[in-house]
């Protein structure tokens, strides 16, 4: 079964149907990055989410990004810059929305690499093009294929990880793949607050401390931020 080929849960589907405001970033100043993000968000802003067919197979959504909110993107950008992250991991790339926020933070710092995994070849190609148009190709390594396989090759230590996949159970699978490479103090952000993921990181003795991170966005109000002890 493909890594993301499970039904979308109700929380995720409901959030995707909420109206989206025009894109803006409070932090990014690079105009090339802003132009690409604006184009991507504007395209998704005009999708009719009430009638959109949420097919469980990600290969049916080659042109749709299912993006995090711009407010979430800014928060992740700030966390990466503040933490002086060098090795950043992302699951999944999709069209490159969050990749651009993460890579822009590394470019601003002048160091680091985002290792991002995408299952769907058509999406991987679009993401490569978007990353190149934003001038961030030197800060991104895109790994095409099942993230549970491809992310095993990411060098350690990992400083920051964004886990934002389609299938809730795969979010936890990915965490377990990368967990041995997370440095003490590494941050992991689970964008969808997947139940299996939350049960794992919130278990006493899990080796994480956790809190919901409020985004300030009505579209996607919060994710889960976990710090590796």
Coordinates of N, CA and C in Angstrom, one line a residue:
X1 N 0.8 -1.2 0.0 CA 0.0 0.0 0.0 C 0.9 1.2 0.0
X2 N 0.6 2.2 -0.9 CA 1.4 3.4 -0.8 C 1.3 4.1 0.5
X3 N 2.4 4.9 0.9 CA 2.5 5.4 2.2 C 1.4 6.3 2.6
X4 N 0.8 7.0 1.7 CA -0.3 7.9 2.0 C -1.7 7.5 1.6
X5 N -1.9 6.2 1.3 CA -3.1 5.8 0.7 C -4.1 5.3 1.8
X6 N -4.4 6.3 2.7 CA -5.4 6.0 3.7 C -6.4 7.2 3.7
X7 N -7.6 7.0 4.2 CA -8.6 8.1 4.2 C -8.2 9.3 5.0
X8 N -8.6 10.4 4.5 CA -8.4 11.7 5.2 C -9.3 11.7 6.4
X9 N -8.8 12.0 7.6 CA -9.8 12.0 8.8 C -10.6 13.3 8.8
X10 N -11.7 13.3 9.6 CA -12.6 14.4 9.6 C -12.0 15.7 9.9
X11 N -11.1 15.8 10.9 CA -10.5 17.0 11.3 C -9.7 17.7 10.2
X12 N -9.0 16.9 9.4 CA -8.2 17.4 8.3 C -9.1 17.9 7.2
X13 N -10.1 17.1 6.9 CA -11.1 17.5 5.8 C -11.8 18.8 6.2
X14 N -12.2 18.9 7.4 CA -13.0 20.1 7.8 C -12.1 21.3 7.7
X15 N -10.8 21.2 8.1 CA -9.9 22.4 8.1 C -9.7 22.8 6.7
X16 N -9.6 21.8 5.7 CA -9.3 22.2 4.3 C -10.5 22.9 3.7
X17 N -11.7 22.8 4.3 CA -12.9 23.5 3.7 C -13.1 24.9 4.2
X18 N -12.3 25.3 5.1 CA -12.4 26.7 5.6 C -11.9 27.7 4.7
X19 N -12.5 28.9 4.6 CA -12.0 29.9 3.7 C -10.6 30.3 4.0
X20 N -9.8 30.6 2.9 CA -8.4 30.9 3.1 C -8.2 32.4 2.7
X21 N -7.5 33.2 3.6 CA -7.2 34.5 3.2 C -6.1 34.6 2.2
X22 N -5.8 35.7 1.6 CA -4.7 35.9 0.7 C -3.4 35.6 1.4
X23 N -2.4 35.1 0.7 CA -1.1 34.8 1.3 C -0.4 36.1 1.8
X24 N 0.2 36.0 3.0 CA 1.2 37.0 3.4 C 2.2 36.3 4.4
X25 N 3.4 36.8 4.5 CA 4.4 36.3 5.4 C 4.9 37.5 6.2
X26 N 5.0 37.3 7.5 CA 5.5 38.3 8.4 C 7.0 38.3 8.5
X27 N 7.6 37.3 8.0 CA 9.1 37.1 8.2 C 9.9 37.1 6.9
X28 N 9.4 36.5 5.9 CA 10.3 36.3 4.7 C 10.4 37.6 3.9
X29 N 11.6 37.9 3.5 CA 11.8 39.1 2.8 C 12.3 38.9 1.4
X30 N 12.7 37.7 1.1 CA 13.3 37.3 -0.2 C 12.1 37.3 -1.2
X31 N 12.2 38.2 -2.2 CA 11.0 38.4 -3.1 C 10.8 37.2 -4.0
X32 N 11.9 36.5 -4.4 CA 11.7 35.3 -5.2 C 10.9 34.2 -4.5
X33 N 11.2 34.1 -3.2 CA 10.4 33.1 -2.4 C 9.0 33.6 -2.2
X34 N 8.8 34.8 -1.9 CA 7.5 35.4 -1.7 C 6.6 35.2 -3.0
X35 N 7.2 35.4 -4.2 CA 6.5 35.3 -5.4 C 6.0 33.9 -5.6
X36 N 6.8 32.9 -5.4 CA 6.4 31.5 -5.6 C 5.3 31.1 -4.6
X37 N 5.5 31.5 -3.3 CA 4.5 31.2 -2.3 C 3.2 31.8 -2.6
X38 N 3.2 33.1 -3.0 CA 2.0 33.8 -3.4 C 1.3 33.1 -4.5
X39 N 2.0 32.6 -5.5 CA 1.4 31.9 -6.6 C 0.7 30.6 -6.2
X40 N 1.5 29.9 -5.3 CA 1.0 28.6 -4.9 C -0.3 28.7 -4.0
X41 N -0.2 29.7 -3.0 CA -1.3 29.9 -2.1 C -2.6 30.4 -2.9
X42 N -2.3 31.3 -3.8 CA -3.4 31.9 -4.6 C -4.1 30.8 -5.4
X43 N -3.4 29.9 -5.9 CA -4.0 28.8 -6.7 C -4.9 27.9 -5.8
X44 N -4.4 27.6 -4.6 CA -5.2 26.8 -3.7 C -6.4 27.5 -3.1
X45 N -6.2 28.8 -3.0 CA -7.2 29.6 -2.3 C -8.5 29.6 -3.1
X46 N -8.4 29.3 -4.4 CA -9.6 29.3 -5.3 C -10.2 27.9 -5.6
X47 N -9.6 26.9 -4.9 CA -10.2 25.6 -5.0 C -11.5 25.6 -4.2
X48 N -12.5 25.0 -4.7 CA -13.8 24.8 -4.0 C -13.7 23.6 -3.1
X49 N -13.3 23.8 -1.8 CA -13.0 22.7 -0.9 C -14.3 22.0 -0.5
X50 N -15.4 22.6 -0.7 CA -16.7 22.0 -0.3 C -17.0 20.8 -1.3
X51 N -16.6 21.0 -2.5 CA -16.9 19.9 -3.5 C -15.6 19.1 -3.9
X52 N -14.5 19.5 -3.3 CA -13.3 18.8 -3.7 C -13.4 17.3 -3.3
X53 N -12.9 16.4 -4.2 CA -13.0 15.0 -4.0 C -11.7 14.6 -3.2
X54 N -11.9 14.3 -1.9 CA -10.8 13.9 -1.0 C -10.5 12.4 -1.2
X55 N -10.0 12.0 -2.3 CA -9.7 10.6 -2.6 C -8.6 10.2 -1.7
X56 N -8.6 9.0 -1.1 CA -7.6 8.5 -0.2 C -6.2 8.3 -0.8
X57 N -6.2 8.1 -2.2 CA -4.9 7.9 -2.8 C -4.2 9.2 -3.2
X58 N -3.0 9.5 -2.7 CA -2.4 10.8 -3.0 C -2.1 11.0 -4.5
X59 N -2.0 9.9 -5.2 CA -1.7 10.0 -6.7 C -2.9 10.7 -7.4
X60 N -4.0 10.8 -6.8 CA -5.2 11.5 -7.4 C -5.1 13.0 -7.2
X61 N -4.1 13.5 -6.5 CA -4.0 14.9 -6.1 C -2.7 15.5 -6.6
X62 N -2.3 15.3 -7.8 CA -1.0 15.7 -8.3 C -0.9 17.2 -8.4
X63 N -2.0 18.0 -8.4 CA -1.8 19.4 -8.5 C -2.3 20.2 -7.3
X64 N -2.5 19.4 -6.2 CA -3.1 20.1 -5.0 C -2.0 19.9 -3.9
X65 N -1.8 21.0 -3.2 CA -0.7 21.0 -2.2 C -1.2 20.7 -0.7
X66 N -2.5 20.9 -0.4 CA -2.9 20.7 1.0 C -2.0 21.4 1.9
X67 N -1.8 22.7 1.7 CA -0.7 23.4 2.4 C -1.0 23.6 3.9
X68 N 0.1 23.8 4.7 CA 0.0 24.4 6.0 C -0.4 25.9 5.8
X69 N -0.8 26.5 6.9 CA -1.2 27.9 6.8 C 0.1 28.8 6.7
X70 N 0.0 30.0 6.1 CA 1.1 30.9 6.1 C 1.6 31.2 7.5
X71 N 0.7 31.3 8.5 CA 1.1 31.5 9.9 C 1.9 30.4 10.4
X72 N 1.5 29.2 10.1 CA 2.3 28.0 10.5 C 3.7 28.0 9.8
X73 N 3.7 28.4 8.5 CA 5.0 28.5 7.8 C 5.9 29.5 8.4
X74 N 5.4 30.6 8.8 CA 6.2 31.6 9.5 C 6.8 31.1 10.8
X75 N 5.9 30.4 11.6 CA 6.4 29.9 12.9 C 7.5 28.9 12.7
X76 N 7.4 28.0 11.7 CA 8.4 27.0 11.5 C 9.7 27.7 11.0
X77 N 9.5 28.7 10.1 CA 10.7 29.5 9.6 C 11.4 30.1 10.8
X78 N 10.7 30.7 11.7 CA 11.3 31.3 12.9 C 12.0 30.3 13.8
X79 N 11.3 29.1 14.0 CA 11.9 28.1 14.9 C 13.3 27.6 14.3
X80 N 13.3 27.4 13.0 CA 14.5 26.9 12.3 C 15.6 28.0 12.5
X81 N 15.3 29.2 12.3 CA 16.3 30.3 12.4 C 16.7 30.5 13.8
X82 N 15.8 30.5 14.7 CA 16.1 30.7 16.1 C 17.0 29.5 16.6
X83 N 16.7 28.3 16.3 CA 17.4 27.2 16.7 C 18.7 26.9 16.0
X84 N 19.0 27.8 15.0 CA 20.2 27.6 14.1 C 20.3 26.2 13.6
X85 N 19.2 25.7 13.1 CA 19.1 24.3 12.6 C 20.0 24.2 11.4
X86 N 20.7 23.1 11.3 CA 21.5 22.8 10.1 C 20.9 21.7 9.3
X87 N 20.5 20.6 9.9 CA 19.8 19.5 9.2 C 18.3 19.5 9.5
X88 N 17.5 19.8 8.5 CA 16.1 19.9 8.6 C 15.4 18.8 7.8
X89 N 14.4 18.1 8.3 CA 13.8 17.0 7.7 C 12.3 17.4 7.5
X90 N 11.8 17.0 6.3 CA 10.3 17.2 6.0 C 9.7 16.0 5.4
X91 N 8.5 15.7 5.9 CA 7.6 14.7 5.3 C 6.2 15.3 5.4
X92 N 5.5 15.5 4.2 CA 6.0 15.2 2.9 C 6.1 16.6 2.1
X93 N 6.8 16.5 1.0 CA 7.1 17.8 0.2 C 5.8 18.3 -0.4
X94 N 5.0 17.5 -1.0 CA 3.9 17.9 -1.8 C 4.4 18.9 -2.9
X95 N 3.8 20.1 -3.0 CA 4.2 21.0 -4.0 C 5.3 22.0 -3.5
X96 N 5.7 21.9 -2.3 CA 6.8 22.6 -1.8 C 6.5 23.8 -0.9
X97 N 5.2 24.0 -0.5 CA 4.9 25.1 0.4 C 5.8 25.2 1.6
X98 N 5.7 24.2 2.5 CA 6.5 24.3 3.7 C 8.0 24.2 3.4
X99 N 8.4 23.5 2.4 CA 9.8 23.4 2.0 C 10.4 24.8 1.8
X100 N 9.6 25.6 1.2 CA 10.1 27.0 0.9 C 10.3 27.8 2.2
X101 N 9.4 27.7 3.1 CA 9.5 28.3 4.4 C 10.8 27.8 5.1
X102 N 11.0 26.5 5.1 CA 12.1 25.9 5.8 C 13.5 26.3 5.2
X103 N 13.5 26.1 3.8 CA 14.7 26.4 3.1 C 15.1 27.9 3.1
X104 N 14.1 28.8 3.1 CA 14.3 30.2 3.2 C 15.0 30.6 4.5
X105 N 14.6 29.9 5.6 CA 15.3 30.1 6.9 C 16.7 29.7 6.9
X106 N 17.0 28.6 6.2 CA 18.4 28.1 6.1 C 19.2 29.1 5.2
X107 N 18.6 29.6 4.2 CA 19.3 30.5 3.3 C 19.6 31.8 4.0
X108 N 18.7 32.3 4.8 CA 18.9 33.5 5.6 C 20.0 33.3 6.6
X109 N 20.2 32.1 7.1 CA 21.3 31.8 8.0 C 22.6 31.5 7.3
X110 N 22.5 31.2 6.0 CA 23.7 30.9 5.2 C 24.2 29.5 5.4
X111 N 23.4 28.6 5.9 CA 23.9 27.2 6.1 C 22.7 26.2 6.2
X112 N 23.0 25.0 6.0 CA 22.0 23.9 6.2 C 21.4 23.3 5.0
X113 N 20.6 22.2 5.2 CA 20.0 21.5 4.2 C 18.6 21.0 4.7
X114 N 17.6 21.1 3.8 CA 16.3 20.5 4.1 C 16.3 19.2 3.3
X115 N 16.1 18.1 4.0 CA 15.9 16.8 3.3 C 14.4 16.5 3.4
X116 N 13.8 16.5 2.2 CA 12.3 16.4 2.1 C 11.9 15.2 1.2
X117 N 10.9 14.5 1.7 CA 10.4 13.3 1.0 C 9.1 13.4 0.4
X118 N 8.9 13.0 -0.9 CA 7.7 13.0 -1.6 C 7.4 11.7 -2.3
X119 N 6.3 11.1 -2.2 CA 5.9 9.9 -2.8 C 5.5 10.0 -4.2
X120 N 4.7 11.0 -4.6 CA 4.1 11.1 -5.9 C 5.1 11.8 -6.9
X121 N 5.5 11.1 -8.0 CA 6.5 11.7 -8.9 C 6.1 13.1 -9.5
X122 N 4.8 13.2 -9.8 CA 4.4 14.5 -10.4 C 4.5 15.6 -9.4
X123 N 4.2 15.4 -8.2 CA 4.4 16.4 -7.2 C 5.9 16.7 -6.9
X124 N 6.7 15.7 -6.9 CA 8.1 15.9 -6.7 C 8.7 16.8 -7.8
X125 N 8.3 16.6 -9.0 CA 8.8 17.4 -10.1 C 8.3 18.9 -10.0
X126 N 7.0 19.1 -9.6 CA 6.6 20.4 -9.4 C 7.3 21.1 -8.3
X127 N 7.5 20.4 -7.2 CA 8.2 20.9 -6.1 C 9.7 21.3 -6.5
X128 N 10.3 20.5 -7.2 CA 11.7 20.9 -7.7 C 11.7 22.2 -8.5
X129 N 10.7 22.3 -9.3 CA 10.6 23.5 -10.1 C 10.3 24.8 -9.2
X130 N 9.4 24.6 -8.3 CA 9.1 25.7 -7.4 C 10.3 26.1 -6.5
X131 N 11.0 25.1 -6.0 CA 12.2 25.4 -5.2 C 13.3 26.1 -6.1
X132 N 13.4 25.7 -7.3 CA 14.4 26.4 -8.2 C 14.0 27.8 -8.5
X133 N 12.7 28.0 -8.8 CA 12.2 29.3 -9.1 C 12.4 30.3 -7.9
X134 N 12.3 29.7 -6.7 CA 12.5 30.5 -5.5 C 14.0 30.8 -5.1
X135 N 14.9 30.1 -5.9 CA 16.3 30.3 -5.7 C 16.8 29.6 -4.4
X136 N 16.1 28.4 -4.1 CA 16.5 27.7 -2.9 C 17.0 26.3 -3.1
X137 N 17.4 26.0 -4.4 CA 17.8 24.7 -4.7 C 19.1 24.2 -4.0
X138 N 19.9 25.2 -3.6 CA 21.2 24.8 -2.9 C 20.9 24.4 -1.4
X139 N 19.6 24.6 -1.0 CA 19.3 24.3 0.4 C 18.3 23.2 0.6
X140 N 18.0 22.4 -0.5 CA 17.0 21.4 -0.5 C 17.5 20.1 -1.2
X141 N 17.4 19.0 -0.6 CA 17.6 17.7 -1.2 C 16.2 17.0 -1.2
X142 N 15.7 16.7 -2.4 CA 14.4 16.1 -2.5 C 14.5 14.6 -2.7
X143 N 13.9 13.8 -1.8 CA 14.1 12.4 -1.9 C 12.7 11.8 -2.3
X144 N 12.7 11.2 -3.5 CA 11.5 10.7 -4.1 C 11.3 9.3 -3.8
X145 N 10.1 8.9 -3.3 CA 9.7 7.6 -2.9 C 9.1 7.5 -1.5
X146 N 8.9 6.3 -1.0 CA 8.3 6.1 0.3 C 9.2 6.7 1.4
X147 N 8.7 7.6 2.1 CA 9.5 8.3 3.2 C 10.1 7.4 4.2
X148 N 9.4 6.3 4.4 CA 9.9 5.3 5.4 C 11.2 4.7 5.0
X149 N 11.4 4.7 3.7 CA 12.7 4.2 3.1 C 13.7 5.4 2.9
X150 N 13.2 6.4 2.2 CA 14.2 7.5 1.8 C 14.7 8.3 2.9
X151 N 13.9 8.5 4.0 CA 14.4 9.3 5.1 C 15.4 8.6 6.0
X152 N 15.6 7.3 5.8 CA 16.6 6.6 6.6 C 18.0 7.0 6.2
X153 N 18.1 7.7 5.0 CA 19.4 8.1 4.5 C 19.9 9.4 5.0
X154 N 19.0 10.2 5.7 CA 19.3 11.5 6.1 C 20.4 11.5 7.1
X155 N 21.4 12.3 7.0 CA 22.5 12.3 7.9 C 22.1 12.8 9.3
X156 N 22.8 12.4 10.3 CA 22.5 12.9 11.6 C 23.6 13.9 12.1
X157 N 23.3 14.7 13.1 CA 22.1 14.8 13.8 C 21.0 15.6 13.1
X158 N 19.7 15.3 13.3 CA 18.6 16.1 12.8 C 18.3 17.1 13.9
X159 N 18.2 18.4 13.4 CA 17.9 19.5 14.4 C 16.4 19.8 14.4
X160 N 15.7 19.6 13.3 CA 14.3 20.0 13.2 C 13.6 19.1 12.2
X161 N 12.4 18.7 12.5 CA 11.6 17.8 11.6 C 10.2 18.3 11.5
X162 N 9.7 18.4 10.3 CA 8.3 18.7 10.1 C 7.6 17.4 9.5
X163 N 6.6 16.9 10.2 CA 5.9 15.7 9.8 C 4.5 16.1 9.5
X164 N 4.2 16.1 8.2 CA 2.9 16.6 7.7 C 2.5 15.8 6.5
X165 N 2.3 14.5 6.8 CA 1.8 13.6 5.7 C 0.3 13.4 5.7
X166 N -0.1 12.7 4.7 CA -1.5 12.5 4.4 C -2.1 11.4 5.4
X167 N -1.4 10.3 5.6 CA -1.9 9.2 6.4 C -1.5 9.3 7.8
X168 N -2.4 9.3 8.8 CA -2.0 9.5 10.2 C -1.0 8.5 10.7
X169 N -1.2 7.2 10.3 CA -0.3 6.2 10.9 C 1.1 6.3 10.3
X170 N 1.3 6.8 9.1 CA 2.6 7.0 8.5 C 3.4 8.1 9.2
X171 N 2.7 9.1 9.8 CA 3.4 10.1 10.5 C 4.2 9.5 11.7
X172 N 3.6 8.5 12.4 CA 4.3 7.9 13.4 C 5.4 7.0 12.9
X173 N 5.1 6.3 11.8 CA 6.2 5.4 11.1 C 7.4 6.3 10.8
X174 N 7.2 7.5 10.3 CA 8.3 8.3 9.9 C 9.1 8.8 11.1
X175 N 8.4 9.2 12.2 CA 9.0 9.6 13.4 C 9.9 8.4 13.9
X176 N 9.5 7.2 13.9 CA 10.3 6.1 14.4 C 11.5 5.8 13.5
X177 N 11.4 6.2 12.2 CA 12.5 6.0 11.3 C 13.6 7.0 11.7
X178 N 13.2 8.3 11.9 CA 14.2 9.3 12.1 C 14.6 9.5 13.6
X179 N 13.9 8.9 14.5 CA 14.1 9.1 15.9 C 15.5 8.9 16.4
X180 N 16.2 7.8 16.0 CA 17.5 7.6 16.4 C 18.5 8.7 16.0
X181 N 18.1 9.5 15.0 CA 19.0 10.6 14.5 C 18.7 12.0 15.1
X182 N 17.6 12.1 15.8 CA 17.2 13.3 16.4 C 18.2 13.7 17.6
X183 N 18.8 14.8 17.5 CA 19.7 15.3 18.6 C 18.9 15.7 19.8
X184 N 19.5 15.6 21.0 CA 18.8 16.2 22.2 C 18.5 17.6 21.9
X185 N 17.3 18.0 22.1 CA 16.9 19.4 21.9 C 16.3 19.6 20.5
X186 N 16.2 18.6 19.7 CA 15.6 18.7 18.4 C 14.1 18.9 18.5
X187 N 13.6 19.7 17.6 CA 12.1 19.9 17.6 C 11.5 19.1 16.4
X188 N 10.3 18.6 16.8 CA 9.5 17.9 15.8 C 8.1 18.5 15.8
X189 N 7.6 18.9 14.6 CA 6.3 19.5 14.5 C 5.4 18.6 13.6
X190 N 4.3 18.2 14.3 CA 3.3 17.4 13.6 C 2.1 18.2 13.3
X191 N 2.0 18.6 12.0 CA 1.1 19.6 11.5 C -0.4 19.2 11.7
X192 N -0.7 17.9 11.6 CA -2.1 17.5 11.7 C -2.5 16.9 13.1
X193 N -1.5 16.9 14.0 CA -1.8 16.4 15.3 C -2.4 15.0 15.2
X194 N -1.8 14.1 14.5 CA -2.3 12.8 14.2 C -2.4 12.0 15.5
X195 N -3.5 11.3 15.8 CA -3.8 10.6 17.1 C -2.7 9.6 17.4
X196 N -2.2 8.8 16.5 CA -1.2 7.8 16.8 C 0.1 8.5 17.2
X197 N 0.4 9.6 16.5 CA 1.6 10.3 16.8 C 1.5 10.9 18.2
X198 N 0.4 11.6 18.5 CA 0.2 12.2 19.8 C 0.3 11.1 20.9
X199 N -0.3 10.0 20.8 CA -0.3 8.9 21.8 C 1.2 8.5 22.1
X200 N 2.0 8.5 21.0 CA 3.4 8.0 21.1 C 4.2 9.1 21.9
X201 N 4.2 10.3 21.4 CA 5.1 11.3 22.0 C 4.6 11.8 23.4
X202 N 3.3 11.6 23.7 CA 2.8 12.0 25.0 C 2.8 10.9 26.1
X203 N 3.2 9.7 25.7 CA 3.3 8.6 26.6 C 4.4 9.0 27.6
X204 N 4.1 8.7 28.9 CA 5.1 9.0 29.9 C 6.4 8.2 29.6
X205 N 7.5 8.8 29.7 CA 8.8 8.2 29.4 C 9.1 8.1 27.9
X206 N 8.3 8.9 27.1 CA 8.6 8.8 25.7 C 9.9 9.4 25.2
X207 N 10.4 10.3 26.0 CA 11.6 11.1 25.6 C 11.3 12.4 25.0
X208 N 10.0 12.8 25.1 CA 9.6 14.1 24.5 C 8.9 14.9 25.5
X209 N 8.9 16.2 25.4 CA 8.0 17.1 26.0 C 7.2 17.8 24.9
X210 N 5.9 18.1 25.1 CA 5.1 18.5 24.0 C 4.1 19.6 24.4
X211 N 3.7 20.3 23.4 CA 2.6 21.3 23.6 C 2.0 21.6 22.2
X212 N 0.7 21.9 22.2 CA 0.1 22.4 21.0 C 0.6 23.8 20.7
X213 N 1.0 24.0 19.4 CA 1.5 25.3 19.0 C 0.3 26.0 18.2
X214 N -0.2 27.1 18.8 CA -1.3 27.8 18.1 C -0.8 28.7 17.0
X215 N -1.4 28.6 15.9 CA -0.9 29.3 14.7 C -1.5 30.7 14.5
X216 N -2.7 31.0 15.1 CA -3.4 32.2 14.8 C -4.1 32.2 13.5
X217 N -4.2 31.0 12.9 CA -4.9 30.9 11.7 C -6.3 30.1 11.9
X218 N -7.4 30.7 11.4 CA -8.6 29.9 11.5 C -8.6 28.7 10.6
X219 N -7.8 28.8 9.5 CA -7.7 27.7 8.5 C -7.1 26.4 9.2
X220 N -6.0 26.6 9.8 CA -5.3 25.5 10.6 C -4.9 26.1 11.9
X221 N -5.7 25.9 13.0 CA -5.4 26.6 14.2 C -4.2 26.1 15.0
X222 N -3.8 24.9 14.9 CA -2.7 24.4 15.7 C -2.1 23.1 15.2
X223 N -0.8 22.9 15.6 CA -0.1 21.7 15.4 C 0.5 21.3 16.7
X224 N 1.3 20.2 16.7 CA 1.9 19.7 17.9 C 3.4 19.8 17.8
X225 N 4.0 20.5 18.8 CA 5.4 20.7 18.8 C 6.0 19.9 19.9
X226 N 7.0 19.0 19.5 CA 7.6 18.1 20.5 C 9.1 18.4 20.5
X227 N 9.7 18.4 21.7 CA 11.1 18.6 21.9 C 11.7 17.3 22.4
X228 N 12.7 16.8 21.7 CA 13.4 15.6 22.0 C 14.3 15.8 23.2
X229 N 14.1 15.0 24.3 CA 15.0 15.2 25.5 C 16.3 14.5 25.3

